[in-house]
Coordinates of C-alpha atoms in Angstrom, one line a residue:
X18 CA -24.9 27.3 22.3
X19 CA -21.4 27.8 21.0
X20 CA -20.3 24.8 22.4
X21 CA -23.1 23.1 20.2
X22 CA -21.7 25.2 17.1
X23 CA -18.0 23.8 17.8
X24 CA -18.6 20.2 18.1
X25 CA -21.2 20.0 15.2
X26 CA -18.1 22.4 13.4
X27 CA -15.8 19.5 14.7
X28 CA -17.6 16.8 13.9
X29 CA -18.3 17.7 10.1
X30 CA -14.2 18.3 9.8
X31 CA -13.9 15.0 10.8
X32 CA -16.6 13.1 8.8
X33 CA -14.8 15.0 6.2
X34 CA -11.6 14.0 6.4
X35 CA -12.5 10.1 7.2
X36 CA -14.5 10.4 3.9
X37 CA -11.4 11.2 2.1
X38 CA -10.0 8.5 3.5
X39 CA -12.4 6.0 2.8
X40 CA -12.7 7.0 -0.9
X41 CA -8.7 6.2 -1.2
X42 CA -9.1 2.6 -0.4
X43 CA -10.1 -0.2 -2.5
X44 CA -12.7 -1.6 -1.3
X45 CA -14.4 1.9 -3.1
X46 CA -12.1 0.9 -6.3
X47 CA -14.8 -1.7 -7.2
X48 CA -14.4 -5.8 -7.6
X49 CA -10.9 -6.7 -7.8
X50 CA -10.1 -7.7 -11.6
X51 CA -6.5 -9.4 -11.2
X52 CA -6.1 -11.8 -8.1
X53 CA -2.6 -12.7 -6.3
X54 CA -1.1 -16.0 -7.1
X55 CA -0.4 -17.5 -3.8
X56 CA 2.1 -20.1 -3.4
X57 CA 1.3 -19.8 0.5
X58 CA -1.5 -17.7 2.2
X59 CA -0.1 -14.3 3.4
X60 CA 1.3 -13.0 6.6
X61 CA -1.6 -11.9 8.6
X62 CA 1.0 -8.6 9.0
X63 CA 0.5 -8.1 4.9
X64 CA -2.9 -7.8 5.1
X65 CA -4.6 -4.0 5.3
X66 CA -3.1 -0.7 3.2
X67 CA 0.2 0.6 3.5
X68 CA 2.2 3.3 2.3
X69 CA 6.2 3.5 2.4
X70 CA 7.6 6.9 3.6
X71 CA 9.9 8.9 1.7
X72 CA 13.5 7.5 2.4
X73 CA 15.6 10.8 3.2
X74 CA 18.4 9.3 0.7
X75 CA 16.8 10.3 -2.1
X76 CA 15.6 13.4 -3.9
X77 CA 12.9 12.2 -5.8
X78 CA 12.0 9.1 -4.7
X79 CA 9.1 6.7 -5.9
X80 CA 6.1 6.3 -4.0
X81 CA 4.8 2.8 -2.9
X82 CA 1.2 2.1 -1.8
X83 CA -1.0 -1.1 -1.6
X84 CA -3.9 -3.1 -0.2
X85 CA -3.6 -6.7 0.0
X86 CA -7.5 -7.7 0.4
X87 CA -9.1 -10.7 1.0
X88 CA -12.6 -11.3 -1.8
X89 CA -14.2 -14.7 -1.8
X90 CA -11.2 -16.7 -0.3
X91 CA -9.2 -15.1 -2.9
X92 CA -6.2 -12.3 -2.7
X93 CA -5.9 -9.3 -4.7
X94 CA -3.8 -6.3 -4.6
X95 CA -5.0 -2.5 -5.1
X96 CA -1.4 -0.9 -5.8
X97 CA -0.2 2.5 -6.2
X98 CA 3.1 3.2 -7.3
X99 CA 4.5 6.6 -8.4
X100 CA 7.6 7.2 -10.3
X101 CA 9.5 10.3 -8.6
X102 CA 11.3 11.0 -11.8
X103 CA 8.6 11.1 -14.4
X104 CA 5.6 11.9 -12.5
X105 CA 4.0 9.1 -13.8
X106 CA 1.5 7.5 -11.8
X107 CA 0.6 3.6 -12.0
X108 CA -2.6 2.4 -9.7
X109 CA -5.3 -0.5 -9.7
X110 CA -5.5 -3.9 -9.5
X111 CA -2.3 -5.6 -9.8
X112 CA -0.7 -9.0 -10.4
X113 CA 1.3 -10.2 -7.3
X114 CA 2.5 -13.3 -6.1
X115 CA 2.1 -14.5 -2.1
X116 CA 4.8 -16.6 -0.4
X117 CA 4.2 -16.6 2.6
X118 CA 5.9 -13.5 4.4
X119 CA 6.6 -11.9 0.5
X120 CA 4.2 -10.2 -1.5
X121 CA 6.0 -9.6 -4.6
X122 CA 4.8 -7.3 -7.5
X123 CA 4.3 -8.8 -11.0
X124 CA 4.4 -5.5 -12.4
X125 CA 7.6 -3.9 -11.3
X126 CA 10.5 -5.2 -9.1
X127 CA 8.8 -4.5 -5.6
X128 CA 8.5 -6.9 -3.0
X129 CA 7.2 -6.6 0.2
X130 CA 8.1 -8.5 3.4
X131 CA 7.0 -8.8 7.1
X132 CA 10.4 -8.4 9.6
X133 CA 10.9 -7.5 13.0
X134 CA 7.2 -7.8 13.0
X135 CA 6.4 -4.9 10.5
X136 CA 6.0 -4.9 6.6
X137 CA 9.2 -3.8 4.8
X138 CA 9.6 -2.7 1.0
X139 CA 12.5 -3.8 -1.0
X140 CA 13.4 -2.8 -4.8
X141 CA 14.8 -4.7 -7.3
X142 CA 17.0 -7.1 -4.7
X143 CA 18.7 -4.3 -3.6
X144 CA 19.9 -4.7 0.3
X145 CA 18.3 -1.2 1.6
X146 CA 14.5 -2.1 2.4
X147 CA 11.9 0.7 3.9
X148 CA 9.5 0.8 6.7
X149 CA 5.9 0.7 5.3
X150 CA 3.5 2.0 7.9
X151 CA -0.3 1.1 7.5
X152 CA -3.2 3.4 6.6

């Protein structure tokens, strides 16, 4: 009977905690209302959510998150970017551009790029780039 108690216990932390998760992504964020210019279709590798881990160079860095989606043979973006300075937190659907292995932000100078078979973040055209690890 406790064994019953603990998986049922188990099971509800982990409908739980998938719920979270599914209420984060976009597809809950309702019908995209900007779609990506594409110049050429995406990377299969873009495709999905992904976040960009906090370089260890900085103290207060930004945050980086998005979802390239596919709706009606169309691209959008759900992004989410914090600033680390200011707090200030910028998310929805954005304007973006897809070139192939770039997905480049109309909004801000991000741009994201498949190498060495991952999805990279780069800001600005500066050298350093990020891992970004999917959701």
């Amino acid at each position: 009977m406790a064994r019953v108690a603990v998986s049922l216990v188990v099971g509800l932390l982990l409908l739980a905690g998938c719920a979270g998760k599914a209420a984060s992504r976009p597809e809950l964020a309702g019908t995209p209302t900007v779609y990506a210019d594409v110049v050429q279709k995406p990377n299969p590798l873009l495709l999905g959510c992904f976040m960009r881990s906090r370089p260890s160079e900085f103290k207060r860095p930004n945050s980086y998150r998005y979802c390239l989606v596919e709706k009606g043979g169309k691209y959008a973006v759900y992004y989410d970017w914090r600033d680390g300075k200011s707090g200030e937190d910028h998310q929805g659907w954005m304007p973006f551009t897809i070139d192939g292995d770039k997905l480049i932000s109309g909004s801000e100078p991000s741009a994201f790029v498949v190498k060495d078979g991952g999805v990279w973040h780069s800001y600005g055209g500066r050298d350093a780039v990020h891992r970004m690890l999917p959701e």
